[in-house]
Short mmCIF file of C-alpha atoms in Angstrom, two decimals:
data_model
loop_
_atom_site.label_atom_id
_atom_site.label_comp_id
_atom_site.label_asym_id
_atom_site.label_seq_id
_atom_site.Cartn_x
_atom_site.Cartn_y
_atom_site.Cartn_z
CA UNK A 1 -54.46 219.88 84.90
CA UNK A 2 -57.05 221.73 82.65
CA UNK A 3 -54.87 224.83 82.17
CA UNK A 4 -51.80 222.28 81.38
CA UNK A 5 -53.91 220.77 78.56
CA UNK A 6 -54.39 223.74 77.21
CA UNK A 7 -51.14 224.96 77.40
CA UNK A 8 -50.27 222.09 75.66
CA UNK A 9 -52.64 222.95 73.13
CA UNK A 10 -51.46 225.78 72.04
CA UNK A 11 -48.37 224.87 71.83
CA UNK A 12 -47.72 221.91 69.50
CA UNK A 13 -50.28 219.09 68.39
CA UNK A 14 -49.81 216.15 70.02
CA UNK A 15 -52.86 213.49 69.38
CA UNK A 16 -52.78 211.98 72.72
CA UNK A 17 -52.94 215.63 74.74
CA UNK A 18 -55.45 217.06 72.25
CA UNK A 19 -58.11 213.71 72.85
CA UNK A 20 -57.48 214.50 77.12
CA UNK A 21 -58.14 218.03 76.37
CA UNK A 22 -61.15 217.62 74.42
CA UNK A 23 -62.50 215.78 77.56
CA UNK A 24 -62.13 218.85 80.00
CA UNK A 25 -65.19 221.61 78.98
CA UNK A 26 -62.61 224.28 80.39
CA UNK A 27 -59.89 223.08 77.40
CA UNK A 28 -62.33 221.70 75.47
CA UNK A 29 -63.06 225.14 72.73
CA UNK A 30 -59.65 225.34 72.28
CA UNK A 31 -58.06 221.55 71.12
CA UNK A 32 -61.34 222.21 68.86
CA UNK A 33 -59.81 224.96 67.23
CA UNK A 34 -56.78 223.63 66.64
CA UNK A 35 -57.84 220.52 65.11
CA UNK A 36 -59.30 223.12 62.80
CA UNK A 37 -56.09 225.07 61.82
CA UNK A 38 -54.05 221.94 61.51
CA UNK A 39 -51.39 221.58 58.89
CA UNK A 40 -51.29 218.91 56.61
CA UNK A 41 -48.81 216.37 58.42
CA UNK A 42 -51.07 217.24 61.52
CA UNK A 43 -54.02 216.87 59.92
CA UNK A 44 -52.69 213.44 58.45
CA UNK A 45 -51.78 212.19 61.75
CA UNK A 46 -54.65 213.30 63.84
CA UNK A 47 -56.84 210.83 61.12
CA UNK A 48 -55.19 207.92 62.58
CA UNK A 49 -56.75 208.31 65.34
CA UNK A 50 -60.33 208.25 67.09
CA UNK A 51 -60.32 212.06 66.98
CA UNK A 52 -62.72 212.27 64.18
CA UNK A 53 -65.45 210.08 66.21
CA UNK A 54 -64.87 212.08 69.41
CA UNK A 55 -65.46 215.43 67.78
CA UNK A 56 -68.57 214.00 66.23
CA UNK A 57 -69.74 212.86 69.22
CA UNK A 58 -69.36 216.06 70.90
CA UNK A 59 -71.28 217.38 68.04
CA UNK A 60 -74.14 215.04 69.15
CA UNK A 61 -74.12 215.36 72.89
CA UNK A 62 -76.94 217.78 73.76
CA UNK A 63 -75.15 218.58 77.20
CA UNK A 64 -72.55 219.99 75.25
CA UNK A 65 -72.44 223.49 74.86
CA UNK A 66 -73.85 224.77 71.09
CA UNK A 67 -70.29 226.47 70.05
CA UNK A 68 -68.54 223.81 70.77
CA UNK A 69 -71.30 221.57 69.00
CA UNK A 70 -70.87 223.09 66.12
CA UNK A 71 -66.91 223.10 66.47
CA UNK A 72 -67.13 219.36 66.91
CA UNK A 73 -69.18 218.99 63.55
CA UNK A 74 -66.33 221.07 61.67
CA UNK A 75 -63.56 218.69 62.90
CA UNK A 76 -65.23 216.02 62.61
CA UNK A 77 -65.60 216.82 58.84
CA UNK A 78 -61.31 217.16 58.38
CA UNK A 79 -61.03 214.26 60.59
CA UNK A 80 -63.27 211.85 59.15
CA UNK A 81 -63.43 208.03 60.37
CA UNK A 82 -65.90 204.98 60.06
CA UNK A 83 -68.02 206.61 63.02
CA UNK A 84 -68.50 210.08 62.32
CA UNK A 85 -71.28 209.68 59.51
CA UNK A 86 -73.74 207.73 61.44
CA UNK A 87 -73.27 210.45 64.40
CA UNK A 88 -73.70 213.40 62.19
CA UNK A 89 -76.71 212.09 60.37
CA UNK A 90 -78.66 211.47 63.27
CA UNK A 91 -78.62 215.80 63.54
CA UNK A 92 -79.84 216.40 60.05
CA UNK A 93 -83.99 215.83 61.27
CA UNK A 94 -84.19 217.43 64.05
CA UNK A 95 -86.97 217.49 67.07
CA UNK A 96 -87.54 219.93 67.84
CA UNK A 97 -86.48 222.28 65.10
CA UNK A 98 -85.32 225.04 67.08
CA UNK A 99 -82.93 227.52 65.71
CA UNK A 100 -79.80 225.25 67.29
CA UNK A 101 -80.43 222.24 65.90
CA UNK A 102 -81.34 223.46 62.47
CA UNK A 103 -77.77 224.68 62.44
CA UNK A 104 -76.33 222.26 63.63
CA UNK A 105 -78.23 219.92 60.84
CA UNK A 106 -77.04 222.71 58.13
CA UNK A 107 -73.36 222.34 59.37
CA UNK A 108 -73.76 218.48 59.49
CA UNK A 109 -75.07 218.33 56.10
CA UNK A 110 -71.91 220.16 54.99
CA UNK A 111 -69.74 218.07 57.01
CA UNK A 112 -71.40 214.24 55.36
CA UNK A 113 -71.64 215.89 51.96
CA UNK A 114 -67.68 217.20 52.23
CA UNK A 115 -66.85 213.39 53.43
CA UNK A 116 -68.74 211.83 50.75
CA UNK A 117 -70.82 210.62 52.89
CA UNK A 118 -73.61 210.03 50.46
CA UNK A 119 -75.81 207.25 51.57
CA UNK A 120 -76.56 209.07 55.06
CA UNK A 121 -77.55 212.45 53.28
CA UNK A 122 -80.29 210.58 51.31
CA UNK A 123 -83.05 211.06 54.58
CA UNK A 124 -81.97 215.18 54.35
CA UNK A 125 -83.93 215.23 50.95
CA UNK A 126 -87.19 215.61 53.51
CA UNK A 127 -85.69 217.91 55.24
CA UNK A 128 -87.71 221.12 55.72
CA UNK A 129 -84.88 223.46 55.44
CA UNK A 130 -83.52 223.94 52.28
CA UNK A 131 -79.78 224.66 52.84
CA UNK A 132 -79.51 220.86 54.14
CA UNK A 133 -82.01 219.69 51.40
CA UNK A 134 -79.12 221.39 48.97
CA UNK A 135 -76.44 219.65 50.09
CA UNK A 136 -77.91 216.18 50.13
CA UNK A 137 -79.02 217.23 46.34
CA UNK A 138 -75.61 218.59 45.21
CA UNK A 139 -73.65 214.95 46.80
CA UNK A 140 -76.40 213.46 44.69
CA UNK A 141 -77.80 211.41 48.17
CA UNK A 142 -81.28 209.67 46.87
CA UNK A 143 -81.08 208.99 43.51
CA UNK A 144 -83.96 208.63 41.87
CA UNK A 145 -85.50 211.36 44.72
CA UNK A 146 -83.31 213.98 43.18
CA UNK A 147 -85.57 213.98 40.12
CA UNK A 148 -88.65 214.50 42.48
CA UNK A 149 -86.60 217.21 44.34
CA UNK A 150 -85.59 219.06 40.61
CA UNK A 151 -89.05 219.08 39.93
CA UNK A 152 -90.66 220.25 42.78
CA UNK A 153 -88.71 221.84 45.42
CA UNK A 154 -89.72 225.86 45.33
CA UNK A 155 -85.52 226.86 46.56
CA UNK A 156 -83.75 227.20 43.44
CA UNK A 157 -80.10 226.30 44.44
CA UNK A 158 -81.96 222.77 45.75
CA UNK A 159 -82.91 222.31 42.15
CA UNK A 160 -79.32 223.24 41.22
CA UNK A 161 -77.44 220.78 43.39
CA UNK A 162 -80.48 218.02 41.97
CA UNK A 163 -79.39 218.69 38.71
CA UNK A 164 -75.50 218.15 39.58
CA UNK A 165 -76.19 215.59 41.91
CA UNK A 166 -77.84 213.47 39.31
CA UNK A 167 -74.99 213.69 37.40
CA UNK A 168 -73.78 210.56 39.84
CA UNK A 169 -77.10 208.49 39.12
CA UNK A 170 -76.82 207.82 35.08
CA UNK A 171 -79.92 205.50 35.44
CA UNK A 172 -81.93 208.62 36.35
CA UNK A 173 -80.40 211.21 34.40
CA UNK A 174 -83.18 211.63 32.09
CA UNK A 175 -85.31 213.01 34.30
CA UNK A 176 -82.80 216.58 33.89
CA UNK A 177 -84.94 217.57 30.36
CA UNK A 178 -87.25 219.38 31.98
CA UNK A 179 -84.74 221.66 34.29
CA UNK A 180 -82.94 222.50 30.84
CA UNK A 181 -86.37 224.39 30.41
CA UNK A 182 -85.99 225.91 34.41
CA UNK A 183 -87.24 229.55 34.61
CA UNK A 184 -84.02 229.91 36.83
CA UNK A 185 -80.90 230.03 34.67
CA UNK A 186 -78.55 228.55 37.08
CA UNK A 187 -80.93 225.55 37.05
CA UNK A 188 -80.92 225.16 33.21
CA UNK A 189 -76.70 225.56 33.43
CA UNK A 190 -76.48 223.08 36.06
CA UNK A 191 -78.87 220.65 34.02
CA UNK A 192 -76.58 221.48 31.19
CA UNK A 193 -73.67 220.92 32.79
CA UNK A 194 -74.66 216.73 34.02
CA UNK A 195 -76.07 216.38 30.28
CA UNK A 196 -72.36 216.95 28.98
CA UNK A 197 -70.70 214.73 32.16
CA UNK A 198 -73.48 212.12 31.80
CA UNK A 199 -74.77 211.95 28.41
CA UNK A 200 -77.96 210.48 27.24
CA UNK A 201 -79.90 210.15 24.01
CA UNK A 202 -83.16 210.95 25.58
CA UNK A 203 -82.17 214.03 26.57
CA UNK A 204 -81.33 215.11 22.73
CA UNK A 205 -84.66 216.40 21.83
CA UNK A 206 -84.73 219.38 25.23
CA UNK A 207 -81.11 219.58 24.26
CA UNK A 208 -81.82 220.46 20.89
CA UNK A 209 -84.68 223.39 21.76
CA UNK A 210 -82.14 224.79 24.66
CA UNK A 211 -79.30 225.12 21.74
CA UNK A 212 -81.57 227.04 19.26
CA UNK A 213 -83.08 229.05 22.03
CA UNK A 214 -82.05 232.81 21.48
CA UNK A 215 -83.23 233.81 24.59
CA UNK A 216 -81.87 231.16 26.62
CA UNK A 217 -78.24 232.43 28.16
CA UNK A 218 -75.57 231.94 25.93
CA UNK A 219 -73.49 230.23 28.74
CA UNK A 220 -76.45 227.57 28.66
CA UNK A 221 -76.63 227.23 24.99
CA UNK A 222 -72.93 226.74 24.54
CA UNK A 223 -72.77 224.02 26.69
CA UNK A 224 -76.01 222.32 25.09
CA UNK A 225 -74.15 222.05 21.68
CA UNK A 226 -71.04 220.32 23.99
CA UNK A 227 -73.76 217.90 25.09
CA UNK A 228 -75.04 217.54 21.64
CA UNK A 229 -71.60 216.39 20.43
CA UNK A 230 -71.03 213.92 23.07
CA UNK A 231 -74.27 212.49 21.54
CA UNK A 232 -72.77 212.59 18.41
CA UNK A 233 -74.86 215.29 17.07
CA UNK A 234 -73.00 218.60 15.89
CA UNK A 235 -75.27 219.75 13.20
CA UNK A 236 -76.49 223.07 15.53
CA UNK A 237 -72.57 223.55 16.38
CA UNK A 238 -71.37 223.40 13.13
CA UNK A 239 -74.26 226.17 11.80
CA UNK A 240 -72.95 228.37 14.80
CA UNK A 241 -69.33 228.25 13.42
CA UNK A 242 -70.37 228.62 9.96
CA UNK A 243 -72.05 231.75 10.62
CA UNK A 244 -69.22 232.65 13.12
CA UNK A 245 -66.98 232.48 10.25
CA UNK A 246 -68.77 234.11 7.59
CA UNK A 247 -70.53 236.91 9.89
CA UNK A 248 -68.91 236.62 13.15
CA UNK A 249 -71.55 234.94 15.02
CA UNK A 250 -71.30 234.95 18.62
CA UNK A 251 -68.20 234.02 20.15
CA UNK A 252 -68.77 231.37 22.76
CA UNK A 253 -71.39 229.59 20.84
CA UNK A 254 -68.54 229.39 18.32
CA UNK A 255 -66.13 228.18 20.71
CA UNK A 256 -68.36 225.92 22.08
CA UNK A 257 -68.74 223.94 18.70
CA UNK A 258 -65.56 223.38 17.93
CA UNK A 259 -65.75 221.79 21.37
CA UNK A 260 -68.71 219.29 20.47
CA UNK A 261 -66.80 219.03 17.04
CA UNK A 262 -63.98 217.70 19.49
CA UNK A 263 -66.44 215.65 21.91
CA UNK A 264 -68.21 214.22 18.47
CA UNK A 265 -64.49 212.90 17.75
CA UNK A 266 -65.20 214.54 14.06
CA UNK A 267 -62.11 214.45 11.38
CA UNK A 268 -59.88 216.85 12.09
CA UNK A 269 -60.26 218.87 9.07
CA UNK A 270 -64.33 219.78 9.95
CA UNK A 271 -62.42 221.03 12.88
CA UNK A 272 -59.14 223.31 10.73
CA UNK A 273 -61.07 225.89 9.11
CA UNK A 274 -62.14 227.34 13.27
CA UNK A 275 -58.21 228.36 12.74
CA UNK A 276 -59.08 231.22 10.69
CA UNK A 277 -61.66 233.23 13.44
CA UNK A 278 -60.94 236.34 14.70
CA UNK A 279 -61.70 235.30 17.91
CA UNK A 280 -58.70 234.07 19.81
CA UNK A 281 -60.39 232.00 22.13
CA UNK A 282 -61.97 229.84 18.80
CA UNK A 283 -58.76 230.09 17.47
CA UNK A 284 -57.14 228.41 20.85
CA UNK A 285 -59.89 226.01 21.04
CA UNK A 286 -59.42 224.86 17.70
CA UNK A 287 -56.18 224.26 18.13
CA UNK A 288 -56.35 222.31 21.37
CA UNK A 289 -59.00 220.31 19.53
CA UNK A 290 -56.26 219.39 17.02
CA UNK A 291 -53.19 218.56 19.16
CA UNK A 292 -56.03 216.60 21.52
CA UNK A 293 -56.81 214.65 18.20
CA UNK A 294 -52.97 214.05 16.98
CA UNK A 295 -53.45 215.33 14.03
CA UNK A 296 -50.49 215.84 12.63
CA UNK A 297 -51.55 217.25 9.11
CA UNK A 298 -52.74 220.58 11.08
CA UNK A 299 -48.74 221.26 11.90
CA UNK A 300 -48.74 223.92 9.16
CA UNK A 301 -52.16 225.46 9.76
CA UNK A 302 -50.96 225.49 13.67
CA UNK A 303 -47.69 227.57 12.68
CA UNK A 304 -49.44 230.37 10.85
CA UNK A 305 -51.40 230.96 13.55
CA UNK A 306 -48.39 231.20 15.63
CA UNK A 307 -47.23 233.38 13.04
CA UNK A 308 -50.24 235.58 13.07
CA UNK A 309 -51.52 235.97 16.73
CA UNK A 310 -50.36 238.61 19.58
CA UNK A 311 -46.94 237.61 21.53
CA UNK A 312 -49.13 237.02 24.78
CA UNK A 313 -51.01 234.00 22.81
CA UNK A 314 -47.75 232.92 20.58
CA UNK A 315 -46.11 231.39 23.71
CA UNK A 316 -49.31 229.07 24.27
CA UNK A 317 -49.87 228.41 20.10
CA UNK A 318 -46.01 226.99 20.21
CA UNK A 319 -45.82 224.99 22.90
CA UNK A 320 -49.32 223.09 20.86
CA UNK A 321 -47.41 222.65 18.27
CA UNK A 322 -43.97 221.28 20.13
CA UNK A 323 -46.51 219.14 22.08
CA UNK A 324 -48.08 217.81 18.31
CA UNK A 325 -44.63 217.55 16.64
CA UNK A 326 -42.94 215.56 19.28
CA UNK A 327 -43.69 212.06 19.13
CA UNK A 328 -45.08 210.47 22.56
CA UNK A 329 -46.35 213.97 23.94
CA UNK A 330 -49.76 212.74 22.61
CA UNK A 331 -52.87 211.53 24.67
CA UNK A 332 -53.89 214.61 26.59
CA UNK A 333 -57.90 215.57 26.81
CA UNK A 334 -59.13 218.01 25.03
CA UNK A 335 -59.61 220.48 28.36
CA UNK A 336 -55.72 219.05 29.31
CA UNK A 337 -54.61 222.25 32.38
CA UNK A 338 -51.03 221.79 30.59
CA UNK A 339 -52.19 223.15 27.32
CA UNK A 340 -53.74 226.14 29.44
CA UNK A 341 -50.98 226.79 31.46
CA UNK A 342 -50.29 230.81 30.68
CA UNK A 343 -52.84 231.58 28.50
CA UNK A 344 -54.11 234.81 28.15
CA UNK A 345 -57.37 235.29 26.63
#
C-alpha cells in the first residue's frame, strides 16, 4: 500500500492520495516534494485542503525525521491555512538550541514571514540567532521593538530588515533617524528607503544632513532628497539639478530631484528645464514627471526631445507623449512599469 501511494505520487497530484501518503514515513519524503514542485492549479487546489496544517505539523513532530521536518515547514509555507502559523511559531525558540532546531526555527521564520504571518514572528525578535531575528525584523513583527532591534542588534542585515520592517509601523517610524547615520550603508539605504514609503516630518532634520553628506553613498543621498520632497522640501534637490545643469553635477542625485520635484507635486515648469540634461536618464525622468503630472503645456518641450535623443530612447520619449496627448490615458504614478516598458538606459 506504501509503494502504491507513492506511485501515485509521482504520478499526478491528487489531494486525497497525497494527505494518505504523507501518513506512511516510507511515502512520506516524497508527497513532500511534490507539494513543493506543484503547479499553480495544483498548488491552488491543494490550499483547499488541510494539507497546509498537516505539513506543519509534521514540521513540529519531534519523532519525525529532520529532512522531512524541514520539508514539512517548506510546504507548509505554499500551503498556508488558519493552523500552520501557530504550529510553526512554536519552533522559532527553541530548547534546546541544538543545530536541528535552530534550523528548523530559521526555515520557520521564513515560512511565517513569507505567509505574512506577522503577529507570531514578534517573540523571534529575542531570538538569539540572527537569521530568524532578520526575518521577524524585515515582516516588521514587534513594532515598536524594531526600533530597539535597529539600534542595538550587532548583525547588520537585522538592522536592515528593522529599518524596512518599520516601514509597516508609521507610529514608530521616527525612531529610523538615527540608522540614516548607520556606519553600514545598507542600513542607512534601507532607513532611506521607509523614510520615502512612510514619510515623517521628524525625520527632516537626519534627512537633511544624509542629503548634503558627500561621503555618504550616492544611492543613499538620492533617495534622501526623494524623502525630502515627499515632505515637501526640495530646496537640496533643486541645488543638485541646478548645478547638474550648469556643471553636470552628478547624475543620480540629479535624477533623483526631479523625482522629489515630482513627489513635492511642484508646477510643472520647476520640473521642464531637467529636459535639457545630457543625461538621458534625467532627461527620461523628467519627462515621466511631466506626463505623471498632465501637463499638457510640456507637449512641445516633450517632442524635441524626441527629436533629439538616440532611436533606442525615441520609442520610449513617444509613446510619453501619445500617452500625454491622448485624452483619458492620464492618472498613472510617477514610477508607472508602462512608461518603462523598453527602455534602455
Amino acid at each position: 500500500m506504501t509503494a502504491f501511494f507513492a506511485f501515485v505520487a509521482l504520478l499526478a497530484f491528487d489531494p486525497s492520495a497525497s494527505a494518505q501518503a504523507l501518513s506512511q514515513p516510507e511515502a512520506r519524503t516524497g508527497a513532500l516534494r511534490q507539494l513543493l514542485t506543484l503547479g499553480r492549479l495544483d498548488l491552488q487546489a491543494a490550499r483547499q485542503t488541510n494539507l497546509g496544517a498537516t505539513t506543519a505539523a509534521l514540521a513540529a513532530d519531534d519523532a519525525v525525521p529532520f529532512t522531512d521536518r524541514v520539508l514539512g515547514v517548506r510546504a507548509a509555507a505554499l500551503l498556508g491555512g488558519a493552523e500552520v502559523s501557530p504550529l510553526l511559531a512554536a519552533l522559532l525558540l527553541p530548547e534546546p538550541a541544538t543545530p536541528e532546531a535552530v534550523a528548523l526555527a530559521r526555515e520557520s521564520a521564513r515560512a511565517l514571514r513569507q505567509l505574512g504571518a506577522v503577529e507570531p514572528l514578534g517573540a523571534a525578535l529575542k531570538s538569539p540567532d540572527p537569521e530568524v531575528r532578520a526575518h521577524a525584523a524585515w515582516a516588521g513583527a514587534g513594532g515598536a521593538a524594531l526600533c530597539a532591534a535597529l539600534a542595538d542588534d550587532p548583525w547588520s542585515e537585522v538592522r536592515v530588515g528593522a529599518a524596512r520592517g518599520l516601514a509597516r509601523h508609521p507610529a514608530h517610524v521616527a525612531c529610523i533617524g538615527s540608522a540614516l547615520r548607520d556606519a553600514d550603508p545598507k542600513v542607512q539605504q534601507a532607513a532611506v528607503a521607509t523614510a520615502v514609503a512612510a514619510p515623517d516630518a521628524a525625520l527632516r532634520a537626519p534627512l537633511r544632513q544624509l542629503a548634503g553628506d558627500a561621503r555618504a553613498p550616492t544611492s543613499a543621498r538620492a533617495e534622501a532628497f526623494v524623502a525630502l520632497g515627499h515632505l515637501g522640501d526640495i530646496e537640496p534637490a533643486e541645488k543638485a539639478l541646478a548645478l547638474h545643469l550648469d556643471k553636470g553635477g552628478i547624475v543620480p542625485l540629479a535624477e533623483a530631484a526631479v523625482r522629489a520635484f515630482a513627489a513635492a507635486k511642484v508646477e510643472p515648469a520647476r520640473i521642464r528645464p531637467a529636459l535639457e540634461s545630457e543625461a538621458p536618464v534625467v532627461q527620461l525622468a523628467a519627462a515621466r514627471a511631466l506626463v505623471a503630472a498632465g501637463d499638457r503645456d510640456s507637449l512641445s518641450a516633450l517632442e524635441a526631445l524626441r527629436d533629439r535623443v538616440d532611436p533606442r530612447r525615441r520609442r520610449t520619449v513617444q509613446a510619453l507623449i501619445d500617452r500625454l496627448a491622448t485624452p483619458g490615458t492620464l492618472g498613472e504614478t510617477f514610477d508607472d512599469p508602462e512608461l518603462r516598458r523598453g527602455e534602455t538606459l
